[in-house]
Amino acid sequence: MKIPLVEKVGKQNDEIAALNRVDLRAAGVRCLNLMGSPGCGKTLLLEKTLEALRGELSIGVITGDLTTTRDAERIARHTKAVVQINTGGGCHLEAHQVRQGIGKLDLPSLDLLVIENVGNLICPVGFDLGQDVKVGMFSVPEGEDKPAKHPQLLLQAGLLLLSKVDLMPHVPFRLDVFLADLAAIRGDLPVLALSATTGQGLGAWLAWLRAFAAGPAI
Amino acid sequence: MKIPLVEKVGKQNDEIAALNRVDLRAAGVRCLNLMGSPGCGKTLLLEKTLEALRGELSIGVITGDLTTTRDAERIARHTKAVVQINTGGGCHLEAHQVRQGIGKLDLPSLDLLVIENVGNLICPVGFDLGQDVKVGMFSVPEGEDKPAKHPQLLLQAGLLLLSKVDLMPHVPFRLDVFLADLAAIRGDLPVLALSATTGQGLGAWLAWLRAFAAGPAI
């Protein structure tokens, strides 16, 4: 008896992700998949980003959570192009959920689609959603050991954000350890340190986003 | 064709968890399963706890991570009864892994076993490991929306810890929202606010642990 269950699930996700990618590229929409722990600051960064790029880039957001529409409500203050996906118990977004989300957006009106994944440093990493790039986010209060503990995320990411740097004076965070571990795993991965609360580092992030939105597929 | 795969995996985990529970109770060891986000402060709290209860309670620790032995190395400064479980890509601990860990500990010498689960607010919740109680941990920098977003953890927990309260002045955390959401989901769940860094609230946590270690099965 042959039970190809896991392979089939994986293949199906990848097939749907490929469809998402085709549709996004046909509409000229660049897409990033943002992954980080619960409460690392994904939603606040998106709020500040939408505010800063208003009138310059048209940005849609698909945001995933187990339950509640709180993130979408926060995002909706800054753009109408927002979809909340509630996964129930699901610990990550899958391509078919993103496909449903894309169906609710007016793709041709967008320059950029940000998928804010479910808060989880582990499970989202293995699922292609059709994005052009995966962006990882660690926050300073999580501690300097996150790169060493989460190598898979680093191996797949095209950019790493270190958020909440305004808390650096208030927590025991060893930046030297963080950077040494990171270099040992992905020495070529760009890192942007920022604080959505104070605005520190946001300029570099916005510049990266502008280049990403304008650039070719990664 | 019938494929009872998920049911079988679940049942097997529960069966092994039951064996763990039998062995722990036979040895007079009380066991808690600590669950929280990556970097919410689980390991530092355990370090401070081991230090504070040295000579009073004999505490063993099983700590789970995707990779590295960093947490176990930190714990090992305070007790010899520590086992690191590396899950590879696994996003939570399962009962068979804890069973292997228990096998490496001298149970009769212990009063208490703390299982520090993999940093993840979602996946560990559904897996019985043989513990007497599940303890949830949210940290202040994660934001006030964690109770609303993670009801399953609250429904299963016997205690909730709110860690890193020393950061309250430095982050936009609305305690009123946190408590209102919590009350709507689990009005009877005790909450202890603490900071392992400053020691604030540690007394109440240690008192809870002493009572737990001395008390009957929950």
Tab-separated table of C-alpha atoms in Angstrom:
chain	number	residue	atom	x	y	z
A	1	MET	CA	0.000	0.000	0.000
A	2	LYS	CA	1.483	3.297	-1.128
A	3	ILE	CA	0.387	6.471	0.647
A	4	PRO	CA	1.836	9.498	-1.154
A	5	LEU	CA	0.001	11.897	1.150
A	6	VAL	CA	2.705	14.376	2.116
A	7	GLU	CA	4.108	14.555	-1.402
A	8	LYS	CA	0.657	15.260	-2.803
A	9	VAL	CA	-0.077	18.025	-0.318
A	10	GLY	CA	3.275	19.641	-0.983
A	11	LYS	CA	2.942	19.368	-4.733
A	12	GLN	CA	-0.557	20.786	-4.698
A	13	ASN	CA	0.612	23.796	-2.662
A	14	ASP	CA	3.491	24.404	-5.050
A	15	GLU	CA	1.192	24.123	-8.058
A	16	ILE	CA	-1.219	26.692	-6.636
A	17	ALA	CA	1.701	28.921	-5.662
A	18	ALA	CA	2.868	28.782	-9.273
A	19	LEU	CA	-0.585	29.902	-10.415
A	20	ASN	CA	-0.469	32.786	-7.942
A	21	ARG	CA	2.928	33.766	-9.300
A	22	VAL	CA	1.693	33.723	-12.891
A	23	ASP	CA	-1.314	35.904	-12.040
A	24	LEU	CA	0.741	38.361	-9.995
A	25	ARG	CA	3.364	38.757	-12.706
A	26	ALA	CA	0.722	39.107	-15.421
A	27	ALA	CA	-0.746	41.978	-13.404
A	28	GLY	CA	2.681	43.526	-12.816
A	29	VAL	CA	2.419	43.057	-9.045
A	30	ARG	CA	5.549	42.348	-7.051
A	31	CYS	CA	4.923	40.160	-4.008
A	32	LEU	CA	6.712	39.600	-0.721
A	33	ASN	CA	5.945	37.081	1.998
A	34	LEU	CA	6.721	38.522	5.445
A	35	MET	CA	7.449	35.982	8.175
A	36	GLY	CA	8.209	36.480	11.863
A	37	SER	CA	7.225	35.576	15.409
A	38	PRO	CA	3.920	36.621	16.952
A	39	GLY	CA	4.273	40.248	17.985
A	40	CYS	CA	7.594	40.914	16.243
A	41	GLY	CA	6.066	44.029	14.699
A	42	LYS	CA	4.908	42.967	11.245
A	43	THR	CA	1.589	44.834	11.290
A	44	LEU	CA	2.954	48.080	12.712
A	45	LEU	CA	5.720	48.117	10.109
A	46	LEU	CA	3.119	47.653	7.374
A	47	GLU	CA	1.016	50.481	8.789
A	48	LYS	CA	3.999	52.843	8.765
A	49	THR	CA	5.022	51.635	5.308
A	50	LEU	CA	1.578	52.215	3.810
A	51	GLU	CA	1.534	55.679	5.339
A	52	ALA	CA	4.987	56.577	4.036
A	53	LEU	CA	4.391	55.302	0.492
A	54	ARG	CA	0.849	56.635	0.112
A	55	GLY	CA	0.406	58.132	-3.357
A	56	GLU	CA	3.721	56.654	-4.494
A	57	LEU	CA	3.134	52.886	-4.542
A	58	SER	CA	-0.192	51.083	-4.541
A	59	ILE	CA	0.165	48.309	-1.956
A	60	GLY	CA	-2.213	45.462	-1.192
A	61	VAL	CA	-1.981	43.365	1.977
A	62	ILE	CA	-3.090	39.817	2.731
A	63	THR	CA	-2.750	39.169	6.446
A	64	GLY	CA	-2.982	35.774	8.150
A	65	ASP	CA	-3.983	34.961	11.716
A	66	LEU	CA	-5.540	32.031	13.546
A	67	THR	CA	-8.521	34.184	14.417
A	68	THR	CA	-9.719	37.834	14.724
A	69	THR	CA	-9.651	40.577	12.068
A	70	ARG	CA	-7.544	42.901	14.208
A	71	ASP	CA	-4.573	43.125	11.881
A	72	ALA	CA	-6.770	43.748	8.844
A	73	GLU	CA	-8.623	46.465	10.761
A	74	ARG	CA	-5.325	48.184	11.504
A	75	ILE	CA	-4.166	47.862	7.888
A	76	ALA	CA	-7.565	49.046	6.601
A	77	ARG	CA	-6.919	52.476	8.095
A	78	HIS	CA	-4.225	52.905	5.448
A	79	THR	CA	-5.453	50.998	2.378
A	80	LYS	CA	-8.661	49.501	1.057
A	81	ALA	CA	-6.735	46.668	-0.572
A	82	VAL	CA	-6.593	44.382	2.460
A	83	VAL	CA	-7.765	40.814	3.033
A	84	GLN	CA	-7.723	38.970	6.350
A	85	ILE	CA	-7.283	35.206	6.220
A	86	ASN	CA	-8.254	33.313	9.370
A	87	THR	CA	-6.612	29.918	9.396
A	88	GLY	CA	-8.536	28.520	12.372
A	89	GLY	CA	-5.904	26.327	13.953
A	90	GLY	CA	-3.607	26.598	10.933
A	91	CYS	CA	-0.067	27.626	11.832
A	92	HIS	CA	0.920	29.093	8.445
A	93	LEU	CA	-0.584	30.392	5.219
A	94	GLU	CA	-0.881	28.075	2.237
A	95	ALA	CA	-0.993	28.967	-1.430
A	96	HIS	CA	-4.698	28.191	-1.836
A	97	GLN	CA	-5.575	30.667	0.921
A	98	VAL	CA	-3.462	33.344	-0.725
A	99	ARG	CA	-5.162	32.480	-4.012
A	100	GLN	CA	-8.533	33.197	-2.419
A	101	GLY	CA	-7.131	36.452	-1.064
A	102	ILE	CA	-5.792	37.471	-4.463
A	103	GLY	CA	-9.267	36.852	-5.869
A	104	LYS	CA	-10.634	39.543	-3.569
A	105	LEU	CA	-8.110	42.170	-4.674
A	106	ASP	CA	-8.030	44.329	-7.799
A	107	LEU	CA	-4.578	43.166	-8.893
A	108	PRO	CA	-4.090	45.535	-11.884
A	109	SER	CA	-4.461	48.505	-9.513
A	110	LEU	CA	-1.563	47.300	-7.320
A	111	ASP	CA	2.201	47.723	-7.588
A	112	LEU	CA	3.019	45.537	-4.613
A	113	LEU	CA	1.363	42.785	-2.593
A	114	VAL	CA	2.577	42.122	0.941
A	115	ILE	CA	1.566	38.820	2.491
A	116	GLU	CA	1.800	39.101	6.269
A	117	ASN	CA	2.101	35.473	7.281
A	118	VAL	CA	0.785	33.933	10.512
A	119	GLY	CA	3.040	34.828	13.447
A	120	ASN	CA	5.316	31.798	13.563
A	121	LEU	CA	9.055	31.487	12.894
A	122	ILE	CA	8.893	27.851	11.853
A	123	CYS	CA	5.934	26.557	9.878
A	124	PRO	CA	5.454	29.291	7.236
A	125	VAL	CA	9.024	28.883	6.005
A	126	GLY	CA	8.385	25.727	3.998
A	127	PHE	CA	5.347	26.946	2.061
A	128	ASP	CA	5.675	28.717	-1.265
A	129	LEU	CA	2.817	31.200	-1.667
A	130	GLY	CA	3.773	32.578	-5.060
A	131	GLN	CA	5.845	35.463	-3.675
A	132	ASP	CA	8.880	36.952	-5.413
A	133	VAL	CA	10.783	37.130	-2.159
A	134	LYS	CA	10.531	35.885	1.419
A	135	VAL	CA	11.357	38.491	4.057
A	136	GLY	CA	12.230	37.317	7.569
A	137	MET	CA	11.720	39.480	10.644
A	138	PHE	CA	13.343	39.034	14.058
A	139	SER	CA	12.717	41.561	16.827
A	140	VAL	CA	15.331	42.746	19.323
A	141	PRO	CA	13.419	41.614	22.452
A	142	GLU	CA	13.383	38.044	21.088
A	143	GLY	CA	17.098	37.906	21.760
A	144	GLU	CA	20.268	37.477	19.749
A	145	ASP	CA	19.914	33.693	19.333
A	146	LYS	CA	17.207	33.715	16.666
A	147	PRO	CA	19.525	33.413	13.626
A	148	ALA	CA	21.230	30.342	15.106
A	149	LYS	CA	17.909	28.773	16.035
A	150	HIS	CA	16.119	29.452	12.759
A	151	PRO	CA	18.548	28.722	9.930
A	152	GLN	CA	15.861	27.545	7.487
A	153	LEU	CA	14.224	30.959	7.466
A	154	LEU	CA	17.586	32.611	6.764
A	155	LEU	CA	18.385	30.158	3.974
A	156	GLN	CA	15.146	31.001	2.185
A	157	ALA	CA	14.956	34.738	2.805
A	158	GLY	CA	15.981	37.502	0.404
A	159	LEU	CA	16.007	40.089	3.178
A	160	LEU	CA	16.138	40.039	6.966
A	161	LEU	CA	14.604	42.754	9.128
A	162	LEU	CA	15.719	43.290	12.716
A	163	SER	CA	12.816	45.197	14.268
A	164	LYS	CA	12.286	47.096	17.519
A	165	VAL	CA	15.854	48.391	17.654
A	166	ASP	CA	14.557	51.203	19.894
A	167	LEU	CA	14.397	48.573	22.655
A	168	MET	CA	18.129	47.819	22.377
A	169	PRO	CA	19.016	49.899	25.491
A	170	HIS	CA	16.391	48.074	27.563
A	171	VAL	CA	17.100	44.412	26.787
A	172	PRO	CA	20.178	42.189	26.974
A	173	PHE	CA	20.721	41.822	23.207
A	174	ARG	CA	24.197	40.947	21.927
A	175	LEU	CA	24.400	42.281	18.381
A	176	ASP	CA	27.848	40.734	17.889
A	177	VAL	CA	26.467	37.230	18.491
A	178	PHE	CA	23.451	37.918	16.268
A	179	LEU	CA	25.643	39.047	13.365
A	180	ALA	CA	28.257	36.302	13.779
A	181	ASP	CA	25.604	33.580	13.760
A	182	LEU	CA	23.916	35.162	10.779
A	183	ALA	CA	27.193	35.399	8.863
A	184	ALA	CA	27.897	31.722	9.518
A	185	ILE	CA	24.571	30.739	7.947
A	186	ARG	CA	23.958	33.373	5.262
A	187	GLY	CA	26.796	35.818	4.920
A	188	ASP	CA	25.196	37.299	1.799
A	189	LEU	CA	21.788	38.069	3.333
A	190	PRO	CA	21.075	41.797	3.615
A	191	VAL	CA	19.882	42.932	7.042
A	192	LEU	CA	17.979	46.113	7.811
A	193	ALA	CA	17.669	47.221	11.434
A	194	LEU	CA	14.658	49.405	12.121
A	195	SER	CA	12.030	50.577	14.544
A	196	ALA	CA	8.509	51.163	13.281
A	197	THR	CA	7.780	52.995	16.530
A	198	THR	CA	10.537	55.607	16.293
A	199	GLY	CA	11.007	55.530	12.535
A	200	GLN	CA	14.694	54.632	12.864
A	201	GLY	CA	15.867	52.715	9.808
A	202	LEU	CA	12.573	53.095	7.941
A	203	GLY	CA	14.270	55.060	5.147
A	204	ALA	CA	16.441	52.119	4.154
A	205	TRP	CA	13.451	49.764	4.254
A	206	LEU	CA	11.396	52.086	2.064
A	207	ALA	CA	14.289	52.371	-0.375
A	208	TRP	CA	14.547	48.581	-0.518
A	209	LEU	CA	10.792	48.344	-1.149
A	210	ARG	CA	10.920	50.943	-3.927
A	211	ALA	CA	13.734	49.066	-5.657
A	212	PHE	CA	11.927	45.765	-5.152
A	213	ALA	CA	8.673	47.162	-6.575
A	214	ALA	CA	10.513	48.504	-9.612
A	215	GLY	CA	12.901	45.650	-10.152
A	216	PRO	CA	12.847	42.372	-12.050
A	217	ALA	CA	11.768	39.092	-10.479
A	218	ILE	CA	14.247	37.865	-7.873
B	1	MET	CA	-9.081	2.814	0.612
B	2	LYS	CA	-9.028	3.986	4.209
B	3	ILE	CA	-6.100	6.083	5.387
B	4	PRO	CA	-6.353	6.601	9.149
B	5	LEU	CA	-3.058	8.447	9.236
B	6	VAL	CA	-3.882	11.549	11.262
B	7	GLU	CA	-5.980	9.657	13.779
B	8	LYS	CA	-3.222	7.142	14.309
B	9	VAL	CA	-0.538	9.771	14.838
B	10	GLY	CA	-2.725	11.615	17.338
B	11	LYS	CA	-3.653	8.489	19.213
B	12	GLN	CA	-0.065	7.315	19.342
B	13	ASN	CA	1.063	10.652	20.789
B	14	ASP	CA	-1.645	10.530	23.444
B	15	GLU	CA	-0.763	6.945	24.320
B	16	ILE	CA	2.897	7.816	24.791
B	17	ALA	CA	1.931	10.926	26.757
B	18	ALA	CA	-0.114	8.689	29.063
B	19	LEU	CA	2.945	6.485	29.599
B	20	ASN	CA	5.013	9.572	30.426
B	21	ARG	CA	2.361	10.639	32.925
B	22	VAL	CA	2.348	7.234	34.604
B	23	ASP	CA	6.138	7.216	34.950
B	24	LEU	CA	6.287	10.787	36.233
B	25	ARG	CA	3.600	10.174	38.835
B	26	ALA	CA	5.158	6.898	39.919
B	27	ALA	CA	8.377	8.810	40.564
B	28	GLY	CA	6.535	11.634	42.370
B	29	VAL	CA	7.574	14.192	39.758
B	30	ARG	CA	5.206	17.051	38.940
B	31	CYS	CA	5.480	18.214	35.334
B	32	LEU	CA	4.667	21.432	33.528
B	33	ASN	CA	4.770	22.153	29.804
B	34	LEU	CA	5.851	25.753	29.128
B	35	MET	CA	4.726	27.227	25.821
B	36	GLY	CA	5.380	30.640	24.287
B	37	SER	CA	6.736	32.511	21.268
B	38	PRO	CA	10.384	32.437	20.245
B	39	GLY	CA	12.239	34.800	22.542
B	40	CYS	CA	9.397	35.421	24.998
B	41	GLY	CA	11.778	34.657	27.860
B	42	LYS	CA	11.217	31.004	28.695
B	43	THR	CA	14.865	30.088	29.175
B	44	LEU	CA	15.817	33.141	31.228
B	45	LEU	CA	12.847	32.560	33.533
B	46	LEU	CA	13.959	28.958	34.008
B	47	GLU	CA	17.502	30.082	34.779
B	48	LYS	CA	16.268	32.493	37.454
B	49	THR	CA	13.848	29.888	38.798
B	50	LEU	CA	16.516	27.217	39.132
B	51	GLU	CA	18.756	29.700	40.908
B	52	ALA	CA	16.035	30.815	43.315
B	53	LEU	CA	14.876	27.298	44.224
B	54	ARG	CA	18.327	25.716	44.472
B	55	GLY	CA	18.454	23.418	47.508
B	56	GLU	CA	14.689	23.646	47.941
B	57	LEU	CA	13.254	21.861	44.902
B	58	SER	CA	15.035	19.461	42.587
B	59	ILE	CA	14.064	20.542	39.073
B	60	GLY	CA	14.766	18.814	35.781
B	61	VAL	CA	14.411	20.546	32.414
B	62	ILE	CA	13.714	19.177	28.950
B	63	THR	CA	14.161	21.945	26.391
B	64	GLY	CA	13.087	21.817	22.752
B	65	ASP	CA	14.490	23.721	19.784
B	66	LEU	CA	14.793	23.209	16.048
B	67	THR	CA	18.552	23.195	16.371
B	68	THR	CA	21.462	24.226	18.651
B	69	THR	CA	22.057	23.293	22.294
B	70	ARG	CA	22.134	26.920	23.448
B	71	ASP	CA	19.171	26.733	25.781
B	72	ALA	CA	20.421	23.525	27.392
B	73	GLU	CA	23.857	25.106	27.851
B	74	ARG	CA	22.260	28.030	29.681
B	75	ILE	CA	20.131	25.718	31.845
B	76	ALA	CA	23.126	23.463	32.540
B	77	ARG	CA	24.775	26.270	34.497
B	78	HIS	CA	22.055	25.768	37.104
B	79	THR	CA	21.211	22.040	37.061
B	80	LYS	CA	22.702	18.823	35.774
B	81	ALA	CA	19.226	17.459	35.071
B	82	VAL	CA	18.811	18.954	31.611
B	83	VAL	CA	18.121	17.410	28.225
B	84	GLN	CA	18.085	19.259	24.895
B	85	ILE	CA	15.764	17.924	22.218
B	86	ASN	CA	16.476	19.117	18.679
B	87	THR	CA	13.425	18.641	16.503
B	88	GLY	CA	15.119	19.407	13.182
B	89	GLY	CA	12.300	21.112	11.351
B	90	GLY	CA	9.721	20.055	13.932
B	91	CYS	CA	7.612	22.965	15.187
B	92	HIS	CA	6.602	21.418	18.539
B	93	LEU	CA	7.586	18.692	20.974
B	94	GLU	CA	5.802	15.339	20.831
B	95	ALA	CA	5.334	12.812	23.593
B	96	HIS	CA	7.838	10.315	22.178
B	97	GLN	CA	10.570	12.960	22.244
B	98	VAL	CA	9.764	13.801	25.853
B	99	ARG	CA	9.769	10.078	26.606
B	100	GLN	CA	13.330	9.866	25.284
B	101	GLY	CA	14.225	12.891	27.397
B	102	ILE	CA	12.698	11.364	30.523
B	103	GLY	CA	14.798	8.276	29.882
B	104	LYS	CA	17.946	10.385	30.235
B	105	LEU	CA	16.910	11.850	33.601
B	106	ASP	CA	17.070	10.332	37.089
B	107	LEU	CA	13.361	10.793	37.792
B	108	PRO	CA	13.329	9.671	41.457
B	109	SER	CA	15.799	12.469	42.279
B	110	LEU	CA	13.450	15.153	40.885
B	111	ASP	CA	10.520	17.029	42.417
B	112	LEU	CA	9.590	18.874	39.273
B	113	LEU	CA	10.094	18.521	35.530
B	114	VAL	CA	9.770	21.587	33.328
B	115	ILE	CA	9.344	20.982	29.616
B	116	GLU	CA	10.373	24.094	27.717
B	117	ASN	CA	8.565	23.616	24.441
B	118	VAL	CA	9.762	24.834	21.026
B	119	GLY	CA	9.203	28.598	20.672
B	120	ASN	CA	5.852	28.657	18.899
B	121	LEU	CA	2.462	29.913	20.093
B	122	ILE	CA	0.449	27.618	17.856
B	123	CYS	CA	1.626	24.085	17.164
B	124	PRO	CA	2.686	22.884	20.651
B	125	VAL	CA	-0.777	23.597	22.056
B	126	GLY	CA	-2.432	20.500	20.609
B	127	PHE	CA	0.118	17.948	21.804
B	128	ASP	CA	-0.177	16.237	25.186
B	129	LEU	CA	3.308	15.442	26.507
B	130	GLY	CA	2.251	13.868	29.792
B	131	GLN	CA	2.427	17.113	31.790
B	132	ASP	CA	0.213	17.916	34.790
B	133	VAL	CA	-0.325	21.451	33.578
B	134	LYS	CA	0.277	23.571	30.508
B	135	VAL	CA	1.667	27.039	31.206
B	136	GLY	CA	1.346	29.722	28.536
B	137	MET	CA	3.724	32.664	28.273
B	138	PHE	CA	3.144	35.944	26.423
B	139	SER	CA	5.706	38.734	26.601
B	140	VAL	CA	4.892	42.437	26.793
B	141	PRO	CA	6.761	43.433	23.585
B	142	GLU	CA	4.594	40.969	21.633
B	143	GLY	CA	1.666	43.318	22.175
B	144	GLU	CA	-1.709	43.223	23.881
B	145	ASP	CA	-3.449	41.247	21.137
B	146	LYS	CA	-1.977	37.844	21.924
B	147	PRO	CA	-4.879	36.557	24.088
B	148	ALA	CA	-7.426	37.367	21.362
B	149	LYS	CA	-5.255	35.791	18.688
B	150	HIS	CA	-4.361	32.618	20.599
B	151	PRO	CA	-7.511	31.394	22.356
B	152	GLN	CA	-6.601	27.693	22.098
B	153	LEU	CA	-3.541	28.170	24.264
B	154	LEU	CA	-5.629	29.982	26.886
B	155	LEU	CA	-8.317	27.306	26.841
B	156	GLN	CA	-5.751	24.598	27.595
B	157	ALA	CA	-3.523	26.447	30.064
B	158	GLY	CA	-3.634	26.210	33.844
B	159	LEU	CA	-1.550	29.353	34.242
B	160	LEU	CA	-0.612	32.300	32.057
B	161	LEU	CA	2.618	34.239	32.466
B	162	LEU	CA	3.001	37.772	31.134
B	163	SER	CA	6.747	38.245	30.892
B	164	LYS	CA	9.078	41.209	30.325
B	165	VAL	CA	6.864	43.630	32.254
B	166	ASP	CA	9.984	45.783	32.758
B	167	LEU	CA	9.553	46.792	29.099
B	168	MET	CA	6.046	48.174	29.708
B	169	PRO	CA	7.269	51.821	29.784
B	170	HIS	CA	9.062	51.385	26.464
B	171	VAL	CA	6.396	49.729	24.291
B	172	PRO	CA	2.800	50.573	23.329
B	173	PHE	CA	1.133	47.798	25.356
B	174	ARG	CA	-2.510	48.263	26.423
B	175	LEU	CA	-2.980	46.146	29.545
B	176	ASP	CA	-6.727	46.909	29.609
B	177	VAL	CA	-7.222	45.313	26.177
B	178	PHE	CA	-5.025	42.352	27.150
B	179	LEU	CA	-7.058	41.661	30.293
B	180	ALA	CA	-10.471	42.242	28.683
B	181	ASP	CA	-9.697	39.818	25.854
B	182	LEU	CA	-8.352	37.295	28.315
B	183	ALA	CA	-11.441	37.572	30.523
B	184	ALA	CA	-13.699	37.005	27.510
B	185	ILE	CA	-11.931	33.731	26.714
B	186	ARG	CA	-10.849	32.367	30.111
B	187	GLY	CA	-12.027	34.518	33.012
B	188	ASP	CA	-10.821	31.864	35.481
B	189	LEU	CA	-7.241	31.622	34.222
B	190	PRO	CA	-4.687	32.930	36.726
B	191	VAL	CA	-2.164	35.393	35.290
B	192	LEU	CA	1.212	36.249	36.750
B	193	ALA	CA	3.036	39.311	35.438
B	194	LEU	CA	6.787	39.164	35.865
B	195	SER	CA	10.207	40.132	34.643
B	196	ALA	CA	13.011	37.608	34.832
B	197	THR	CA	15.462	40.437	34.163
B	198	THR	CA	14.486	42.690	37.085
B	199	GLY	CA	12.983	40.003	39.334
B	200	GLN	CA	9.626	41.776	39.477
B	201	GLY	CA	6.827	39.270	40.092
B	202	LEU	CA	9.186	36.328	40.525
B	203	GLY	CA	8.015	35.795	44.119
B	204	ALA	CA	4.471	34.986	43.047
B	205	TRP	CA	5.743	32.639	40.339
B	206	LEU	CA	7.994	30.819	42.802
B	207	ALA	CA	5.076	30.529	45.263
B	208	TRP	CA	2.900	29.080	42.492
B	209	LEU	CA	5.659	26.589	41.611
B	210	ARG	CA	6.098	25.533	45.248
B	211	ALA	CA	2.363	24.900	45.584
B	212	PHE	CA	2.312	23.091	42.269
B	213	ALA	CA	5.250	20.890	43.239
B	214	ALA	CA	3.584	19.997	46.553
B	215	GLY	CA	0.027	19.682	45.302
B	216	PRO	CA	-2.095	16.893	43.878
B	217	ALA	CA	-2.387	16.262	40.156
B	218	ILE	CA	-4.328	19.048	38.406
